[in-house]
PDB file of C-alpha atoms and ligand atoms in Angstrom:
ATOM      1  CA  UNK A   1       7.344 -29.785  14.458  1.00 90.00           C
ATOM      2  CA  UNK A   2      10.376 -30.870  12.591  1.00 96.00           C
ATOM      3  CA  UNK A   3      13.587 -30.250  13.053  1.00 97.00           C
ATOM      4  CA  UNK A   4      16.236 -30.535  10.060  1.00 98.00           C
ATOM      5  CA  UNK A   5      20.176 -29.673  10.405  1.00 97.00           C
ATOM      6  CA  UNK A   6      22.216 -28.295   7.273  1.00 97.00           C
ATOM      7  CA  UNK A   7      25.645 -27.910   7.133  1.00 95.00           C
ATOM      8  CA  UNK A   8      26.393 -25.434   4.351  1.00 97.00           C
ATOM      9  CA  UNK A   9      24.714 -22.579   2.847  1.00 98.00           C
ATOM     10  CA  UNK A  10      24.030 -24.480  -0.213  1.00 98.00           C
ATOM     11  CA  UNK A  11      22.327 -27.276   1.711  1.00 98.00           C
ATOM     12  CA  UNK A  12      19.967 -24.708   3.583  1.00 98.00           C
ATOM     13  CA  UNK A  13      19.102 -23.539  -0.257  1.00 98.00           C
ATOM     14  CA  UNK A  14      18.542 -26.991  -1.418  1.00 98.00           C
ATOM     15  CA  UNK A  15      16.328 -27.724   1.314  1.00 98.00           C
ATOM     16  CA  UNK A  16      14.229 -24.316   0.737  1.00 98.00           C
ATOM     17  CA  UNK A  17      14.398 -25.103  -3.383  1.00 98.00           C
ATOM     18  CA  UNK A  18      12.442 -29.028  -2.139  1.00 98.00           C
ATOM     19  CA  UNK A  19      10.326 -26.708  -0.181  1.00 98.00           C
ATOM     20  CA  UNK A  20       9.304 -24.478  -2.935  1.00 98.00           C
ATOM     21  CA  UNK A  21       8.293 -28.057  -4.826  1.00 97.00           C
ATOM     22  CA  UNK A  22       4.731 -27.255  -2.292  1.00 97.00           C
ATOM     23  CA  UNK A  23       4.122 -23.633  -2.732  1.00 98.00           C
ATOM     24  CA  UNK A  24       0.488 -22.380  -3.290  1.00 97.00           C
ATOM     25  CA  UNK A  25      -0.750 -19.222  -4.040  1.00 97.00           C
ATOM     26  CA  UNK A  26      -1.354 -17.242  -0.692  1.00 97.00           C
ATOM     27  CA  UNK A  27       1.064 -19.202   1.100  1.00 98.00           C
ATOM     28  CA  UNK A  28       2.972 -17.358   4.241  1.00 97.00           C
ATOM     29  CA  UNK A  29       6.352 -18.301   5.676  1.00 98.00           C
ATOM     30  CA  UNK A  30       8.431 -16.786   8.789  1.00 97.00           C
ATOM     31  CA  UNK A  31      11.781 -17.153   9.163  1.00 97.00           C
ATOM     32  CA  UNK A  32      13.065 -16.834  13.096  1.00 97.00           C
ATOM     33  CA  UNK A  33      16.722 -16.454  13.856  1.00 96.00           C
ATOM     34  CA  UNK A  34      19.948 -14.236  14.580  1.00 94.00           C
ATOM     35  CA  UNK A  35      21.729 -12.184  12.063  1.00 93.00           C
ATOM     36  CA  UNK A  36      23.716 -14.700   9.947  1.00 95.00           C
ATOM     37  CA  UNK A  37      21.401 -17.543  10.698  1.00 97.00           C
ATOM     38  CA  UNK A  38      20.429 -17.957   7.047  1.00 97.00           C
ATOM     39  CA  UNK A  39      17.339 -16.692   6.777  1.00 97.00           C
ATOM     40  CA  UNK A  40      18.303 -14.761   3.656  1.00 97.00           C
ATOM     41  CA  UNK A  41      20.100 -17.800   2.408  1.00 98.00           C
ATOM     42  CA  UNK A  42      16.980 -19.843   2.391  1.00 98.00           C
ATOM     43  CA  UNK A  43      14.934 -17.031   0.525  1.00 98.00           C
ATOM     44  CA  UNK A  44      17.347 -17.363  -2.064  1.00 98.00           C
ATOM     45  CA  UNK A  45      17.262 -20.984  -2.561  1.00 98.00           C
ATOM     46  CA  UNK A  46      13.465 -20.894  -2.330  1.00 98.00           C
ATOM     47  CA  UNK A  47      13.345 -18.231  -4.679  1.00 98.00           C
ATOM     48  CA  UNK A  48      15.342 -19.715  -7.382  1.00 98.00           C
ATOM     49  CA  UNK A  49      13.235 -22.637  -7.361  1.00 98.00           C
ATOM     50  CA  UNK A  50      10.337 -20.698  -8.049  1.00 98.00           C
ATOM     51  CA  UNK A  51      12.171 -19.718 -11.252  1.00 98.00           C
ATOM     52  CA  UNK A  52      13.422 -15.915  -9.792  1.00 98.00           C
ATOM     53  CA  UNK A  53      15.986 -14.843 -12.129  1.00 95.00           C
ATOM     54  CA  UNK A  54      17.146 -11.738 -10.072  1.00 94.00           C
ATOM     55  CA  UNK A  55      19.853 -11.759  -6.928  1.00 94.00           C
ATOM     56  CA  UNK A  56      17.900 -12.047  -3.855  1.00 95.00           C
ATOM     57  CA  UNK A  57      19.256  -9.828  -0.968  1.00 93.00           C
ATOM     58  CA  UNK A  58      17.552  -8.913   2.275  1.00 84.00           C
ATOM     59  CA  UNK A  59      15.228  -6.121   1.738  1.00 79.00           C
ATOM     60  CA  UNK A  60      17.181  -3.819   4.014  1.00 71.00           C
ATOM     61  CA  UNK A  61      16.506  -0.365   3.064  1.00 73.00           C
ATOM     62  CA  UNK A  62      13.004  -1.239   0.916  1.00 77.00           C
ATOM     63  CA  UNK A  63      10.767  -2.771   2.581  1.00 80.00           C
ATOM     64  CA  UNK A  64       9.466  -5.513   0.853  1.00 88.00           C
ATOM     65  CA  UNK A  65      11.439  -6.821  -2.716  1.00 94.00           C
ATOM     66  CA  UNK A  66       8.696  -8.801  -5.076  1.00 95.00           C
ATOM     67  CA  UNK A  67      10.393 -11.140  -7.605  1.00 96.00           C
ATOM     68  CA  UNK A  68       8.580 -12.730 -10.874  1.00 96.00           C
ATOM     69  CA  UNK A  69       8.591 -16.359 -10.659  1.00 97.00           C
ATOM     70  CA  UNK A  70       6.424 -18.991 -11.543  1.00 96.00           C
ATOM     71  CA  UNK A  71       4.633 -17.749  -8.461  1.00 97.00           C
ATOM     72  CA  UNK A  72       5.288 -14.041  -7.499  1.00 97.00           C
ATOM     73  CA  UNK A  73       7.629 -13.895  -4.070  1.00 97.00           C
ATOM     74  CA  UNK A  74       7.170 -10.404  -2.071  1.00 96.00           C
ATOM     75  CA  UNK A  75      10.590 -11.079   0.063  1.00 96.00           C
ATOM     76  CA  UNK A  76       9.987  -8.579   3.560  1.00 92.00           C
ATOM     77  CA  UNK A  77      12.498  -8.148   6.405  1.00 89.00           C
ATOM     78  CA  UNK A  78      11.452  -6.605   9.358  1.00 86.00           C
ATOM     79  CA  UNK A  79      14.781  -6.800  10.957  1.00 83.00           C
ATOM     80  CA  UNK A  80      14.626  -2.782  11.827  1.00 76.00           C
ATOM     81  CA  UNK A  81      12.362  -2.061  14.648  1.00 67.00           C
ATOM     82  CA  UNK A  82      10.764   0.799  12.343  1.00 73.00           C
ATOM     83  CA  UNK A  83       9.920  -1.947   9.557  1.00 66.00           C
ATOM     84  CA  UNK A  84       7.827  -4.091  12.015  1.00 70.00           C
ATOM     85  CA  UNK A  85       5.230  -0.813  12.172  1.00 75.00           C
ATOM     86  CA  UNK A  86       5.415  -0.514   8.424  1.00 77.00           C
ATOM     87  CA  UNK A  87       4.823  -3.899   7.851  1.00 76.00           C
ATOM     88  CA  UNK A  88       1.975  -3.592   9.576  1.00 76.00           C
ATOM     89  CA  UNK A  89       0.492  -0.726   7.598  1.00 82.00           C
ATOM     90  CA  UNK A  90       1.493  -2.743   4.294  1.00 80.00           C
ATOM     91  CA  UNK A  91      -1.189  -5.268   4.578  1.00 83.00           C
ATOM     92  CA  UNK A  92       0.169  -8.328   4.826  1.00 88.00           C
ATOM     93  CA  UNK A  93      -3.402 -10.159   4.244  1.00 89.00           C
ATOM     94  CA  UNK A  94      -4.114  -8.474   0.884  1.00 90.00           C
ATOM     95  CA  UNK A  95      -0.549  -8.948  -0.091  1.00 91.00           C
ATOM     96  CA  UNK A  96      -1.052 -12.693   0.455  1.00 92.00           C
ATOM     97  CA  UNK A  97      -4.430 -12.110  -1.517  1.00 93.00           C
ATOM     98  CA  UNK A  98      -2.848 -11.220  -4.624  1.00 91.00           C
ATOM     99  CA  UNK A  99      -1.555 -15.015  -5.460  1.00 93.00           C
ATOM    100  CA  UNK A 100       1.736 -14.814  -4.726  1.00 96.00           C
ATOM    101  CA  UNK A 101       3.897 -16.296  -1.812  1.00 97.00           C
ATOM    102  CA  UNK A 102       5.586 -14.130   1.458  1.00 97.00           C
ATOM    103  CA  UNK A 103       8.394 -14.716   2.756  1.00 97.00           C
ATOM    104  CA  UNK A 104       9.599 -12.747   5.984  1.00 95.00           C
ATOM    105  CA  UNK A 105      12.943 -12.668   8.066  1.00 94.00           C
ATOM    106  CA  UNK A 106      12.646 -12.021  11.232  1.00 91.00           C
ATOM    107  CA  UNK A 107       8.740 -12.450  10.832  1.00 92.00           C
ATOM    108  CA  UNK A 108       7.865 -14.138  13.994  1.00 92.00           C
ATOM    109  CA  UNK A 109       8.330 -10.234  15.553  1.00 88.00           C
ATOM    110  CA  UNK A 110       4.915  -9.397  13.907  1.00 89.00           C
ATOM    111  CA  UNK A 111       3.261 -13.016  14.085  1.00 91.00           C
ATOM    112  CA  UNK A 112       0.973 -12.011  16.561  1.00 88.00           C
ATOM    113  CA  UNK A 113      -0.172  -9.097  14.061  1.00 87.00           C
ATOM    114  CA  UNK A 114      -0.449 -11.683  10.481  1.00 91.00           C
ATOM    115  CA  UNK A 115      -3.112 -14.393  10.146  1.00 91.00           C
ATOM    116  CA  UNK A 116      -2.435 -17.402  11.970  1.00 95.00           C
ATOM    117  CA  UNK A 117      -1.905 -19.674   8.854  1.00 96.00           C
ATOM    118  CA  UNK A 118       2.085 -19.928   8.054  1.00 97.00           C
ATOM    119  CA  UNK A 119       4.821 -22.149   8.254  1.00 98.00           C
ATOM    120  CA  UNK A 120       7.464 -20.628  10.822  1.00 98.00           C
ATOM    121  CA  UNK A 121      11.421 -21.678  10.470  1.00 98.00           C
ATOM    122  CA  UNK A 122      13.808 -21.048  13.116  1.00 98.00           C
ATOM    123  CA  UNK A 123      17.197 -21.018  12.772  1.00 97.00           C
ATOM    124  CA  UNK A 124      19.705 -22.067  15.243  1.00 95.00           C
ATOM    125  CA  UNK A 125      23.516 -22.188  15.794  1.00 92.00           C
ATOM    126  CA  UNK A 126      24.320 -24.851  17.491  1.00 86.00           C
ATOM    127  CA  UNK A 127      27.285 -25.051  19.984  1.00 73.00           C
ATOM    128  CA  UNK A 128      30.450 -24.503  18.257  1.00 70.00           C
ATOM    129  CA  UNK A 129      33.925 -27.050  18.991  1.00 71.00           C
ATOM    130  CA  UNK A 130      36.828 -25.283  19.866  1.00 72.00           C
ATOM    131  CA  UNK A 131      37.709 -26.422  16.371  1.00 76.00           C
ATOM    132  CA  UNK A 132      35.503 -24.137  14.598  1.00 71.00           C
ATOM    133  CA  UNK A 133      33.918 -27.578  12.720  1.00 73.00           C
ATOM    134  CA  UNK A 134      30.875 -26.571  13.500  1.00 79.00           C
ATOM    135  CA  UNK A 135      30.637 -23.220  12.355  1.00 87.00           C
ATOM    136  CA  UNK A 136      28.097 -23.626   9.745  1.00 93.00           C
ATOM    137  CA  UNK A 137      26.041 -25.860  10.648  1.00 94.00           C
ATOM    138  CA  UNK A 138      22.621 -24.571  11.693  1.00 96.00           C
ATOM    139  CA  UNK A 139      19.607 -26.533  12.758  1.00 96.00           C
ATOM    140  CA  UNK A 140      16.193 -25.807  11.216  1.00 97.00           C
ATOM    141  CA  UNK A 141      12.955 -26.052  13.334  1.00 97.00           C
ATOM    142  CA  UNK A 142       9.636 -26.267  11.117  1.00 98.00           C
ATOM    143  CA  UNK A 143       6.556 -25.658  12.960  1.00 97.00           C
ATOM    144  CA  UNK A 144       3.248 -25.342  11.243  1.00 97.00           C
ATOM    145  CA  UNK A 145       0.674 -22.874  12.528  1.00 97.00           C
ATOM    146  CA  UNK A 146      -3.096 -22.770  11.156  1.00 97.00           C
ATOM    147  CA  UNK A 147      -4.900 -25.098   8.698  1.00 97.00           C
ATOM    148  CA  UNK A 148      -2.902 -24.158   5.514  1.00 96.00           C
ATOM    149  CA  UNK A 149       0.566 -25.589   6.592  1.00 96.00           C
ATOM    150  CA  UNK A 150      -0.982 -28.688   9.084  1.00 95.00           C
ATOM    151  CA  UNK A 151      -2.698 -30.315   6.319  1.00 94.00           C
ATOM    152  CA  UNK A 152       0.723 -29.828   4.272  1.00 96.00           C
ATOM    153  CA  UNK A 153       2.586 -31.340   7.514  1.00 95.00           C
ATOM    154  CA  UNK A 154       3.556 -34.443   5.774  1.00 96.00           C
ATOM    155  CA  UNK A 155       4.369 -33.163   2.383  1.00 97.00           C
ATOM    156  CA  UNK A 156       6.494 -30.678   4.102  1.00 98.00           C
ATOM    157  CA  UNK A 157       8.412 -33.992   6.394  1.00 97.00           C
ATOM    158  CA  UNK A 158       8.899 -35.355   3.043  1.00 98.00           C
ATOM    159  CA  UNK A 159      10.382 -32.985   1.501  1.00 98.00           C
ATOM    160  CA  UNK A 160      13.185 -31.836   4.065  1.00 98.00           C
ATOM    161  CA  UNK A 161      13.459 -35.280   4.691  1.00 98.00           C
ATOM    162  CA  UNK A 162      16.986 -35.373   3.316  1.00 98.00           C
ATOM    163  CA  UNK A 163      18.106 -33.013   6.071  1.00 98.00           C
ATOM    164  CA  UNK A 164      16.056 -34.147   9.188  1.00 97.00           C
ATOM    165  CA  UNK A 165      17.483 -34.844  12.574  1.00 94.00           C
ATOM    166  CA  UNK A 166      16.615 -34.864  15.857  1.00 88.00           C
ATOM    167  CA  UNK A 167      19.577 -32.530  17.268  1.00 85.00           C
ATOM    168  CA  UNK A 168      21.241 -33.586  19.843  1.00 84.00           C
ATOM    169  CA  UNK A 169      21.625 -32.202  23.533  1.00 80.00           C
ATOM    170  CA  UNK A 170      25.191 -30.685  22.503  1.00 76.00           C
ATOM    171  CA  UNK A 171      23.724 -28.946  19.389  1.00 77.00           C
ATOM    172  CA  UNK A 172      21.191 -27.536  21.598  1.00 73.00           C
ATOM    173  CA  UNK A 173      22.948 -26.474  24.253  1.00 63.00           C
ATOM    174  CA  UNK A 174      21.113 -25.305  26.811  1.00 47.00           C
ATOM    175  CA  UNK A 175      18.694 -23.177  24.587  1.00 50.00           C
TER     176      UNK A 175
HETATM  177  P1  ADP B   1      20.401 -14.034   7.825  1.00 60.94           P
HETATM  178  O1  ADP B   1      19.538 -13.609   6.662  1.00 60.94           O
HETATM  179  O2  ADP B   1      19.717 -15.019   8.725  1.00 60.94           O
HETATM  180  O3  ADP B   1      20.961 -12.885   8.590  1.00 60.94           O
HETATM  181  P2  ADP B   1      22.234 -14.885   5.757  1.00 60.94           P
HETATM  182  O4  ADP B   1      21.518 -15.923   4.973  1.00 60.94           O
HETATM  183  O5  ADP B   1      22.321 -13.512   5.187  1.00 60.94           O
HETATM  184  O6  ADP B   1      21.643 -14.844   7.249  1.00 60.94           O
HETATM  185  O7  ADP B   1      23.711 -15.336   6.038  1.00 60.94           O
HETATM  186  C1  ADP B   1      24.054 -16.627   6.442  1.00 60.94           C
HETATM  187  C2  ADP B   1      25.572 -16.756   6.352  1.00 60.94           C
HETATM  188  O8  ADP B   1      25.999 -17.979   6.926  1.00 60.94           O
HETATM  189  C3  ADP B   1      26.062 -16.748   4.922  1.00 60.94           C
HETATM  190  O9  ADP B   1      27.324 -16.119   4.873  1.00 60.94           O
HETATM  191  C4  ADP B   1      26.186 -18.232   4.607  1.00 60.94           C
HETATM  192  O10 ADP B   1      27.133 -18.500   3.610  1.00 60.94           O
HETATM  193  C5  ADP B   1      26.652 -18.760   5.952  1.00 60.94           C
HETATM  194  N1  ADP B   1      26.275 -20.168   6.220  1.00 60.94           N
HETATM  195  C6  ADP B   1      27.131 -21.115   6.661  1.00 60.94           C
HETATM  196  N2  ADP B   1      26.501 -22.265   6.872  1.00 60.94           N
HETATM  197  C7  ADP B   1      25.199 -22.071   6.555  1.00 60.94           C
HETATM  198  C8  ADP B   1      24.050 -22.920   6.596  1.00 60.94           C
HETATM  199  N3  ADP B   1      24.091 -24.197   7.029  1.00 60.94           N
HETATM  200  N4  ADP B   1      22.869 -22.377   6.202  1.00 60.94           N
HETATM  201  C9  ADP B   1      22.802 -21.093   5.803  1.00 60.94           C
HETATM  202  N5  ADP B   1      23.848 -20.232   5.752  1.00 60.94           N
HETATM  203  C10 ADP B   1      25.052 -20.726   6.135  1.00 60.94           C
HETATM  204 MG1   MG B   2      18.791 -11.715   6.091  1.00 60.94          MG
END
């Protein structure tokens, strides 16, 4: 795995836009983390750099929001426990058959229910200072699962490789 640490929004999009750079057709990412982590943020930044026009905001109410891009993004969010059924039911496999790229917050709910072959990002806080300095930094862990993403391991090292870091015990806490 790899871990990377941002410190603005921006930075978390920049880092998604470098890994957009390595999309292919069919490819699957999960995005693990609490509400505010920046799960949406990154969608957006990876998004853009696939050459979506349109805002991207979490697909709350609709299940899944596809955007035209160079590749086509179907953006799903299975934050509400009634979406993880639905999702489900959608067919995540044919959806990932029809050339585009999937991206899904709060994805690694239903892992155990989509083919083993994705890249999963969690997002972390990390221990705030009593000064509030910390407050937006979050630390990104990239693991690889299946064939697809482990023989993309070092493209993927190379391209966060702005933002990589090894956090720290007091960014960890005791997580
Ligand atoms: P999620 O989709 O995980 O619930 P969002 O992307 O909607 O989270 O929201 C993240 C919030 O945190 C935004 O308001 C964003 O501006 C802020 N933020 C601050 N620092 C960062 C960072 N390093 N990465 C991503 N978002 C950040
Ligand atoms: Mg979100």
């Amino acid at each position: 795995m790899i871990f990377a640490r941002t410190s603005s929004a921006d930075q978390t999009k920049a880092l998604a836009a470098s890994l957009a750079e390595l999309a292919r057709p069919g490819d699957l990412i999960l995005l693990a983390g609490d509400l505010g982590a920046g799960k949406t943020a990154f969608t957006q930044g990876y998004g853009a750099a696939l050459g979506v026009d349109d805002l991207i905001t979490s697909p709350t109410f609709t299940l899944v929001n596809t955007y035209e891009g160079r590749l086509e993004l179907n953006h799903l969010d299975v934050y509400r426990l009634e979406a993880m059924g639905e999702v489900l039911d959608l067919g995540v496999p044919e959806m990932l058959d029809d050339g585009g790229v999937t991206v899904i917050e709060w994805g690694d709910a239903v892992a155990p229910a989509l083919p083993a072959d994705y890249l999963e990002i969690r997002f972390t806080f990390i221990e705030t200072d009593p000064t509030g300095a910390t407050d937006d930094v979050r630390i990104l862990e990239l693991v690889p699962v299946g064939p697809r993403w482990s023989a993309r391991i070092r493209a993927v090292a190379t391209a966060v490789a702005p933002w990589v870091h090894e956090p720290t015990a007091e960014e960890t806490g005791n997580r």
